[in-house]
Coordinates of C-alpha atoms in Angstrom, one line a residue:
Chain A
M9 CA 47.3 41.3 259.5
T10 CA 45.1 38.3 259.3
Q11 CA 42.2 40.6 260.1
F12 CA 43.2 43.1 257.5
F13 CA 43.1 40.3 254.8
Q14 CA 39.8 39.1 256.1
V15 CA 38.4 42.6 255.7
V16 CA 39.8 42.8 252.2
I17 CA 38.2 39.4 251.3
L18 CA 34.9 40.6 252.5
G19 CA 35.3 43.8 250.6
L20 CA 36.2 42.0 247.3
S21 CA 33.3 39.6 247.7
L22 CA 30.9 42.6 247.7
G23 CA 33.0 44.3 245.0
G24 CA 31.9 41.9 242.3
I25 CA 28.2 42.7 243.0
Y26 CA 28.9 46.5 243.0
A27 CA 30.7 46.0 239.7
L28 CA 27.6 44.3 238.2
M29 CA 25.4 47.2 239.4
A30 CA 27.8 49.9 238.2
T31 CA 28.4 48.2 234.8
G32 CA 24.7 48.5 233.8
L33 CA 24.7 52.2 234.7
T34 CA 27.9 53.0 232.9
L35 CA 26.9 51.0 229.8
I36 CA 23.7 53.0 229.5
F37 CA 25.7 56.2 230.0
G38 CA 28.4 55.2 227.5
V39 CA 26.0 54.4 224.7
M40 CA 23.3 57.0 225.1
R41 CA 24.8 59.7 227.4
I42 CA 21.9 59.0 229.7
I43 CA 22.6 59.3 233.4
N44 CA 20.0 56.8 234.5
L45 CA 19.1 57.9 238.0
A46 CA 16.5 55.2 238.0
H47 CA 19.1 52.5 237.9
G48 CA 18.9 52.0 241.7
V49 CA 15.1 51.9 241.8
F50 CA 15.0 49.3 239.0
M51 CA 17.4 47.1 241.1
L52 CA 15.0 47.4 243.9
F53 CA 12.1 46.6 241.6
A54 CA 13.9 43.4 240.7
A55 CA 14.6 42.7 244.3
Y56 CA 10.9 42.9 245.1
I57 CA 10.1 40.5 242.2
T58 CA 12.7 38.2 243.6
L59 CA 11.0 38.4 247.0
L60 CA 7.7 37.6 245.5
L61 CA 9.1 34.6 243.6
F62 CA 10.8 33.3 246.8
N63 CA 7.9 33.8 249.1
N64 CA 5.2 32.5 246.7
F65 CA 7.0 29.8 244.7
Q66 CA 10.2 29.1 246.8
I67 CA 12.3 30.1 243.8
D68 CA 15.9 30.5 244.9
P69 CA 16.9 34.3 244.7
I70 CA 20.0 33.6 242.7
L71 CA 18.2 31.3 240.3
S72 CA 15.5 33.9 239.9
I73 CA 18.0 35.9 237.9
L74 CA 16.9 33.8 235.0
I75 CA 13.6 35.4 235.3
T76 CA 14.5 39.0 236.4
M77 CA 17.1 39.5 233.7
P78 CA 14.9 38.9 230.7
L79 CA 12.0 40.6 232.4
M80 CA 14.0 43.8 233.0
F81 CA 15.5 43.6 229.5
F82 CA 12.1 43.8 227.9
L83 CA 10.9 46.4 230.4
G84 CA 14.0 48.5 229.5
V85 CA 13.3 48.2 225.8
G86 CA 9.7 49.3 226.4
I87 CA 10.7 52.2 228.6
Y88 CA 13.4 53.4 226.2
K89 CA 11.2 53.2 223.1
T90 CA 8.3 54.9 224.9
L91 CA 10.2 57.7 226.5
F92 CA 13.5 58.6 224.9
P93 CA 13.1 58.8 221.1
R94 CA 10.8 61.8 221.4
I95 CA 13.5 63.9 223.1
I96 CA 16.5 62.7 221.1
D97 CA 16.6 65.7 218.8
S98 CA 16.3 68.2 221.6
P99 CA 19.4 70.5 222.1
R100 CA 18.8 69.9 225.9
Y101 CA 18.8 66.1 225.5
M102 CA 21.2 65.4 228.3
E103 CA 19.4 67.6 230.9
M104 CA 16.1 66.2 229.8
T105 CA 17.2 62.6 230.2
I106 CA 18.3 63.3 233.8
L107 CA 15.0 64.8 234.7
L108 CA 13.2 62.0 232.9
A109 CA 15.1 59.3 234.8
F110 CA 14.6 61.2 238.0
G111 CA 10.8 61.3 237.4
L112 CA 10.9 57.6 236.5
A113 CA 12.7 56.8 239.8
M114 CA 10.0 58.7 241.8
I115 CA 7.2 56.9 240.0
V116 CA 8.6 53.4 240.5
E117 CA 9.5 54.2 244.1
G118 CA 5.9 55.3 244.7
G119 CA 4.6 52.2 243.0
L120 CA 6.8 50.0 245.2
G121 CA 5.7 51.8 248.3
F122 CA 2.1 51.3 247.3
F123 CA 2.4 47.6 246.7
F124 CA 5.0 46.6 249.3
T125 CA 4.8 49.3 251.9
G126 CA 7.9 50.9 253.4
I127 CA 9.0 48.2 255.7
Y128 CA 12.4 46.6 255.6
R129 CA 12.6 43.4 253.5
S130 CA 15.2 40.8 252.6
V131 CA 15.1 37.4 251.0
N132 CA 16.4 34.7 253.3
P133 CA 17.3 31.4 251.7
S134 CA 19.0 28.8 254.0
Y135 CA 22.5 29.8 252.9
A136 CA 21.9 33.5 253.7
I137 CA 23.4 32.9 257.2
E138 CA 26.0 30.3 256.3
I139 CA 29.7 30.8 255.7
F140 CA 32.6 29.1 254.0
Q141 CA 35.6 28.6 256.2
F142 CA 39.0 28.2 254.7
G143 CA 41.9 28.2 257.2
T144 CA 41.6 31.3 259.4
F145 CA 39.4 33.1 256.8
Y146 CA 35.8 33.0 256.0
I147 CA 33.3 34.3 253.4
P148 CA 29.5 34.4 253.8
K149 CA 28.1 32.0 251.3
A150 CA 25.6 34.5 249.9
Q151 CA 28.4 37.0 249.2
L152 CA 30.5 34.4 247.5
F153 CA 27.7 33.1 245.3
G154 CA 26.7 36.7 244.5
T155 CA 30.2 37.7 243.5
L156 CA 30.7 34.5 241.4
V157 CA 27.4 35.0 239.6
S158 CA 28.4 38.7 239.0
I159 CA 31.7 37.8 237.6
L160 CA 30.1 35.2 235.4
L161 CA 27.6 37.7 234.0
L162 CA 30.2 40.3 233.5
G163 CA 32.3 37.7 231.6
L164 CA 29.3 36.9 229.4
L165 CA 28.8 40.7 228.8
W166 CA 32.5 41.0 227.9
A167 CA 32.2 38.1 225.4
L168 CA 29.1 39.6 223.9
L169 CA 30.8 43.0 223.4
N170 CA 33.9 41.5 222.0
Y171 CA 32.7 38.6 219.9
T172 CA 29.3 39.4 218.4
R173 CA 28.2 41.8 215.7
I174 CA 25.8 43.6 218.1
G175 CA 28.7 43.8 220.6
Y176 CA 30.9 45.5 218.1
A177 CA 28.1 47.9 217.3
V178 CA 27.6 48.8 221.0
R179 CA 31.3 49.4 221.5
A180 CA 31.6 51.5 218.4
T181 CA 28.6 53.6 219.4
M182 CA 30.2 54.1 222.8
Q183 CA 33.5 55.2 221.3
N184 CA 32.2 57.4 218.5
R185 CA 28.5 57.7 217.9
A186 CA 28.8 59.8 214.7
A187 CA 31.3 57.4 213.1
A188 CA 29.1 54.4 214.1
Q189 CA 26.3 56.0 212.1
I190 CA 28.7 56.6 209.2
V191 CA 29.6 52.9 208.9
G192 CA 25.9 52.0 209.0
V193 CA 25.1 51.2 212.6
N194 CA 21.5 51.9 213.4
V195 CA 22.4 53.7 216.6
E196 CA 18.8 54.0 217.7
R197 CA 18.5 50.2 217.6
V198 CA 21.8 49.8 219.4
S199 CA 20.6 52.3 222.0
T200 CA 17.5 50.4 222.6
I201 CA 19.4 47.1 223.1
A202 CA 22.0 48.7 225.3
F203 CA 19.3 50.2 227.5
G204 CA 17.7 46.8 227.7
L205 CA 21.0 45.2 228.6
G206 CA 21.8 47.8 231.3
M207 CA 18.4 47.2 232.8
A208 CA 18.9 43.4 232.6
L209 CA 22.1 43.9 234.6
A210 CA 20.1 46.0 237.1
G211 CA 17.7 43.0 237.3
A212 CA 20.4 40.5 238.1
A213 CA 22.0 42.9 240.6
G214 CA 18.5 43.4 242.2
S215 CA 18.1 39.6 242.7
L216 CA 21.5 39.4 244.3
L217 CA 20.9 42.5 246.4
S218 CA 17.7 41.0 247.8
V219 CA 19.8 38.3 249.7
L220 CA 22.7 40.5 250.7
F221 CA 21.1 43.7 251.9
T222 CA 17.8 44.8 253.5
F223 CA 15.8 47.0 251.2
F224 CA 12.8 49.3 251.2
P225 CA 11.5 51.5 248.4
A226 CA 13.4 54.7 249.2
K227 CA 16.6 52.9 249.7
H228 CA 17.4 53.3 246.0
W229 CA 18.6 56.9 246.5
Q230 CA 21.5 55.6 248.6
W231 CA 22.3 52.9 246.0
I232 CA 22.3 55.3 243.1
A233 CA 24.6 57.7 245.1
I234 CA 27.0 54.8 245.7
L235 CA 26.9 53.7 242.1
M236 CA 27.5 57.2 240.8
S237 CA 30.7 57.4 243.0
L238 CA 31.8 54.0 241.6
I239 CA 31.4 55.0 237.9
V240 CA 32.8 58.5 238.4
L241 CA 35.9 57.0 240.0
G242 CA 36.3 54.5 237.1
G243 CA 35.5 57.1 234.4
L244 CA 31.9 57.7 233.2
G245 CA 31.1 55.4 230.3
S246 CA 34.1 53.1 230.8
L247 CA 33.2 49.4 231.5
M248 CA 36.7 48.6 232.7
G249 CA 36.5 51.7 234.9
A250 CA 33.2 50.6 236.5
F251 CA 34.7 47.3 237.3
T252 CA 37.9 48.7 238.8
G253 CA 36.1 51.5 240.6
A254 CA 33.7 49.0 242.2
L255 CA 36.4 46.7 243.5
L256 CA 38.5 49.6 244.9
L257 CA 35.7 51.3 246.7
A258 CA 34.2 48.1 248.0
V259 CA 37.5 47.2 249.6
A260 CA 38.0 50.8 250.8
A261 CA 34.5 50.8 252.3
A262 CA 35.0 47.5 254.1
L263 CA 38.3 48.7 255.6
V264 CA 36.7 52.0 256.7
S265 CA 33.8 50.2 258.2
H266 CA 36.1 47.8 260.1
Y267 CA 38.6 50.3 261.4
L268 CA 36.5 53.4 261.9
G269 CA 33.1 51.8 262.4
P270 CA 30.1 51.1 260.1
T271 CA 28.7 54.6 260.5
W272 CA 31.6 55.9 258.5
Q273 CA 31.2 53.4 255.7
P274 CA 28.8 55.4 253.4
I275 CA 31.0 58.4 253.6
T276 CA 33.9 56.5 251.9
F277 CA 32.0 56.6 248.6
F278 CA 31.1 60.2 248.8
L279 CA 34.6 61.3 249.9
A280 CA 35.9 59.3 247.0
L281 CA 33.4 61.1 244.7
F282 CA 34.5 64.5 245.9
L283 CA 38.2 63.7 245.6
V284 CA 37.9 62.3 242.1
L285 CA 36.0 65.3 240.9
L286 CA 38.5 67.6 242.5
I287 CA 41.7 65.8 241.3
K288 CA 40.9 63.8 238.2
P289 CA 37.4 64.5 237.1
E290 CA 37.6 62.2 234.1
G291 CA 38.2 59.2 236.4
L292 CA 40.6 56.4 236.1
F293 CA 39.7 55.1 232.7
G294 CA 37.5 57.9 231.3
K295 CA 38.0 60.2 228.4
K296 CA 38.1 63.9 229.1
M297 CA 34.6 65.2 228.7
E298 CA 33.8 66.4 225.2
E299 CA 31.7 69.4 224.6
G300 CA 28.0 69.0 224.0
Chain B
M29 CA 26.6 59.2 183.1
S30 CA 25.8 61.2 186.2
L31 CA 26.2 59.2 189.4
L32 CA 24.9 61.8 191.8
R33 CA 22.9 64.9 191.5
V34 CA 22.5 67.5 194.2
E35 CA 19.5 69.6 193.4
N36 CA 18.8 72.9 195.1
V37 CA 19.7 71.5 198.5
T38 CA 19.2 73.6 201.6
A39 CA 20.4 72.3 204.9
G40 CA 21.4 73.3 208.4
Y41 CA 21.7 71.9 212.0
G42 CA 18.9 71.8 214.5
V43 CA 17.0 75.0 214.6
G44 CA 20.0 77.0 213.3
P45 CA 20.3 79.0 210.1
D46 CA 20.8 77.4 206.6
I47 CA 24.4 76.4 206.1
L48 CA 23.7 75.3 202.6
A49 CA 21.6 77.8 200.7
G50 CA 20.5 76.1 197.6
I51 CA 23.3 74.0 196.1
S52 CA 23.2 72.1 192.9
F53 CA 25.9 70.1 191.3
T54 CA 26.5 66.8 189.4
V55 CA 29.0 64.1 189.9
E56 CA 30.0 61.9 186.9
V57 CA 31.2 58.3 187.2
G58 CA 34.9 57.7 187.6
K59 CA 36.0 61.3 188.1
T60 CA 37.6 62.9 191.1
Y61 CA 36.1 66.1 192.5
C62 CA 37.4 68.6 194.9
I63 CA 35.2 71.1 196.8
I64 CA 37.1 74.1 198.1
G65 CA 36.1 77.2 200.0
P66 CA 36.8 79.0 203.2
N67 CA 35.9 77.9 206.7
G68 CA 32.2 77.8 207.3
A69 CA 31.4 77.6 203.6
G70 CA 29.3 74.4 204.2
K71 CA 31.7 71.9 202.7
S72 CA 31.4 69.3 205.4
T73 CA 27.7 70.0 205.8
L74 CA 27.3 69.1 202.1
L75 CA 29.0 65.7 202.6
K76 CA 26.9 65.0 205.6
T77 CA 23.8 65.8 203.7
I78 CA 24.7 63.5 200.9
C79 CA 25.3 60.5 203.1
G80 CA 22.2 61.0 205.2
L81 CA 23.6 62.2 208.5
L82 CA 21.7 65.4 207.9
R83 CA 18.3 65.7 206.2
P84 CA 18.0 68.4 203.5
R85 CA 15.5 71.1 204.5
D86 CA 14.7 71.6 200.8
G87 CA 15.8 70.2 197.5
K88 CA 16.9 66.6 196.9
V89 CA 19.9 64.3 196.5
V90 CA 19.5 61.9 193.6
Y91 CA 21.8 58.9 193.3
M92 CA 21.7 56.6 190.3
G93 CA 18.3 58.0 189.5
E94 CA 16.9 57.4 192.9
D95 CA 15.9 60.2 195.4
I96 CA 17.9 59.3 198.5
S97 CA 17.3 62.5 200.5
H98 CA 15.1 60.7 203.0
L99 CA 16.9 57.5 203.5
R100 CA 18.8 56.6 206.7
P101 CA 22.6 56.7 206.7
D102 CA 22.9 52.9 206.7
Q103 CA 20.5 52.7 203.7
I104 CA 22.6 55.2 201.7
L105 CA 25.7 53.3 202.7
M106 CA 24.1 50.2 201.3
R107 CA 23.7 51.9 197.9
G108 CA 27.5 52.6 197.7
I109 CA 28.2 56.0 199.2
C110 CA 30.9 56.0 201.9
L111 CA 32.2 59.0 203.9
V112 CA 35.6 59.4 205.5
P113 CA 34.7 62.0 208.0
Q114 CA 36.8 64.9 209.2
E115 CA 39.2 64.0 211.9
R116 CA 38.9 60.4 210.6
G117 CA 36.0 59.3 212.8
L118 CA 37.8 56.1 214.0
F119 CA 36.9 54.0 217.0
P120 CA 39.8 54.9 219.2
D121 CA 39.8 51.9 221.6
M122 CA 39.1 49.3 219.0
T123 CA 42.0 47.7 217.2
V124 CA 42.9 48.4 213.5
R125 CA 41.3 45.1 212.6
E126 CA 38.1 45.8 214.6
N127 CA 37.8 49.2 212.9
L128 CA 37.9 47.5 209.5
V129 CA 35.3 45.0 210.7
M130 CA 33.2 48.0 211.6
G131 CA 33.8 49.4 208.2
G132 CA 32.1 46.2 206.8
Y133 CA 29.4 46.3 209.5
I134 CA 26.6 46.1 206.9
I135 CA 28.2 43.0 205.3
K136 CA 26.7 40.1 207.1
D137 CA 28.6 37.3 205.4
R138 CA 31.8 36.5 207.3
E139 CA 33.7 35.3 204.3
I140 CA 33.1 38.4 202.3
L141 CA 34.1 40.4 205.3
E142 CA 37.4 38.6 205.8
H143 CA 38.0 38.8 202.0
G144 CA 37.5 42.5 202.2
I145 CA 39.9 42.9 205.1
N146 CA 42.6 41.0 203.2
Q147 CA 42.1 43.2 200.2
V148 CA 42.3 46.3 202.2
F149 CA 45.5 45.0 203.9
N150 CA 47.0 44.5 200.4
I151 CA 46.4 48.2 199.6
F152 CA 47.7 49.3 203.0
P153 CA 50.3 46.8 204.2
I154 CA 51.2 49.0 207.1
L155 CA 47.7 48.5 208.5
K156 CA 48.2 44.7 208.5
E157 CA 51.3 45.2 210.6
R158 CA 49.3 47.3 213.0
G159 CA 46.3 45.0 212.9
S160 CA 46.0 44.3 216.7
Q161 CA 47.0 47.8 217.8
R162 CA 44.3 50.2 219.1
A163 CA 43.4 52.9 216.6
K164 CA 44.3 55.7 219.0
T165 CA 47.9 54.5 219.1
L166 CA 48.5 55.0 215.4
S167 CA 50.2 58.1 213.9
G168 CA 48.2 60.8 212.2
G169 CA 49.0 59.5 208.7
E170 CA 48.2 55.9 209.7
Q171 CA 44.9 57.0 211.2
Q172 CA 44.0 58.7 207.9
M173 CA 44.9 55.5 206.0
L174 CA 42.8 53.4 208.4
A175 CA 39.9 55.8 207.9
M176 CA 40.1 55.4 204.1
A177 CA 40.7 51.7 204.4
R178 CA 37.6 51.4 206.5
A179 CA 35.6 53.2 203.9
L180 CA 37.0 50.9 201.2
M181 CA 35.7 47.8 203.0
L182 CA 32.4 48.4 201.2
K183 CA 34.0 49.0 197.8
P184 CA 32.0 52.1 197.4
E185 CA 30.8 53.6 194.1
L186 CA 31.3 57.1 195.5
L187 CA 33.9 57.7 198.1
M188 CA 33.7 61.1 199.9
I189 CA 36.7 62.2 202.0
D190 CA 36.5 65.2 204.3
E191 CA 39.8 67.0 204.8
P192 CA 42.1 64.1 204.1
S193 CA 45.3 66.1 204.8
L194 CA 44.1 67.8 208.0
G195 CA 46.8 67.8 210.7
L196 CA 49.3 65.9 208.6
A197 CA 52.9 66.8 207.9
P198 CA 53.5 67.7 204.2
K199 CA 55.2 64.4 203.4
L200 CA 52.4 62.3 204.9
A201 CA 49.8 64.5 203.1
R202 CA 51.5 63.8 199.8
E203 CA 51.2 60.1 200.5
I204 CA 47.6 60.4 201.3
F205 CA 47.0 62.3 198.0
D206 CA 48.9 59.7 196.1
T207 CA 46.6 57.1 197.6
I208 CA 43.6 59.1 196.5
R209 CA 44.9 59.4 193.0
S210 CA 45.3 55.6 192.9
F211 CA 41.5 55.2 193.8
K212 CA 40.8 57.0 190.5
E213 CA 42.8 54.4 188.7
L214 CA 40.7 51.7 190.4
G215 CA 37.7 53.4 188.7
M216 CA 36.2 54.9 191.8
T217 CA 34.4 58.1 191.9
V218 CA 35.9 60.4 194.6
L219 CA 34.6 63.6 196.1
I220 CA 37.0 65.3 198.5
V221 CA 36.7 68.4 200.6
E222 CA 40.0 70.0 201.2
Q223 CA 41.3 73.0 203.1
N224 CA 44.5 72.7 201.2
A225 CA 42.9 73.7 197.9
R226 CA 46.0 73.5 195.7
K227 CA 46.8 69.9 196.8
G228 CA 43.2 68.9 196.5
L229 CA 42.7 70.3 193.1
A230 CA 46.0 68.8 191.9
V231 CA 44.5 65.3 192.3
S232 CA 41.1 66.2 190.9
D233 CA 39.4 66.5 187.5
W234 CA 36.9 69.0 188.5
G235 CA 36.6 71.6 191.2
Y236 CA 33.8 73.4 193.0
V237 CA 34.2 76.6 194.9
L238 CA 31.8 76.9 197.7
D239 CA 31.3 80.0 199.8
L240 CA 28.6 80.9 202.4
G241 CA 26.5 77.9 201.4
R242 CA 26.4 78.7 197.8
E243 CA 28.4 77.6 194.8
R244 CA 30.6 80.4 193.5
F245 CA 32.3 78.7 190.6
E246 CA 32.9 75.3 189.0
G247 CA 35.3 74.1 186.4
K248 CA 38.1 71.9 185.4
A249 CA 40.5 71.6 188.4
S250 CA 43.4 72.7 186.2
E251 CA 41.5 75.8 185.1
I252 CA 40.6 76.7 188.7
L253 CA 44.2 76.4 189.7
A254 CA 45.2 78.8 186.9
D255 CA 42.4 81.3 187.5
E256 CA 43.9 84.4 189.1
R257 CA 40.7 85.7 190.7
I258 CA 40.1 82.4 192.4
Q259 CA 43.7 82.2 193.4
E260 CA 43.4 85.5 195.1
L261 CA 40.1 84.8 196.8
Y262 CA 40.3 81.1 197.8
L263 CA 43.7 79.6 197.2
G264 CA 45.8 82.3 199.0
K265 CA 48.8 83.9 197.3
K266 CA 51.7 81.6 196.6

């Protein structure tokens, strides 16, 4: 039993980081109906930036969030403004955004491969191999820090969404885009900011990822697949859903990995994805898909 | 004085056909108007075109002497035209209060916003009781009230309501129409689109009959209600 709880603790301490990753993706989907297949590659992009900052300037990877987040925010704003408004009136908008994001992912992956080659990397601050011991249980320090930072960031996002004018506008646009326009929300501006925010979260997640996982440019396909399963379980476009889905699957994956072996771990996510689509396609917190 | 003039407006969605095929009409200050007509006549499209959600392909919309046909929805809202859309257009997971805050989204002054919410709560006391409930948990009638209350947050010069009685039981529909009548007493100009033509015309001064994107008839609401041809074509036999 002790071992079971230990595994659950390890799962939860990764769950917070998964939640951070998934929230950015689901935020972008919720506001703009864009399935941002490039979310994973932008996390890796931020991970490489973190690596550069650590290797060249000895900046702590967790602290480097202060750099990667704003950087990715403005990158997101730029990408959104350059690429998306020109297709917004297309009747095939949704399909086009998927292809656009897919193409973007290929380009960034290629760029990362060119500059950093395909070898496995990770950022190794001193605490990367240390653990916290409490009683019979332990948590790797990096995982604990990562999850605490994730929860802090998600809390800030929650406060932003619930207590600021722009936050109200973002939520309103997610819930009813046409009505948001009717009450005078400039939905294009909200979309730009939301895309930037989603990318900023990808940036933070990337910095944390760089300590916790090894990475190489093509690794993002695996990440985006995992993230898709998290947000589909929670319900596409639901922030609460992304959070819950992330915690549930992180724990499930940890348990599978412990009792069946690490090779079975990735399949936890995809099995969950299949089952959700089969049984409850709208996910735990999602709305039934509307037409169009 | 004419508040709004729609001049020869043609409009449609995307690359689709014209839904409005050259419409002209005038709205005078302080009166209540009802647009009736069968499904697909272009009634909702007309309202969307006036408030800027849809750009006219041809013709123009003139409000207080200014051509507003090429302004953004938020700019038109700022000039005092509010729309209560079909099926209410609420934010389902936001509370009643948050929906009202969104109604006053373009008001940046917190105090004016709070004042507006209190005024609206005075008109609709039931909404005050429901203040912290999510909009999707309200009954149909309450949702319609919230939708109208949200539009009132901006104290519009021209309030447009699309299908106010849609999906409501007769008793609730009557309450909603009573509320609309009280807007007139407040001096507001109201333009409603209503499937239930008799009810709609009964609270209005003036009626327009719209069919296939064109205006078929206009006149005093009471005259339209009495006109046998129109009764037969658009009001349905009693």
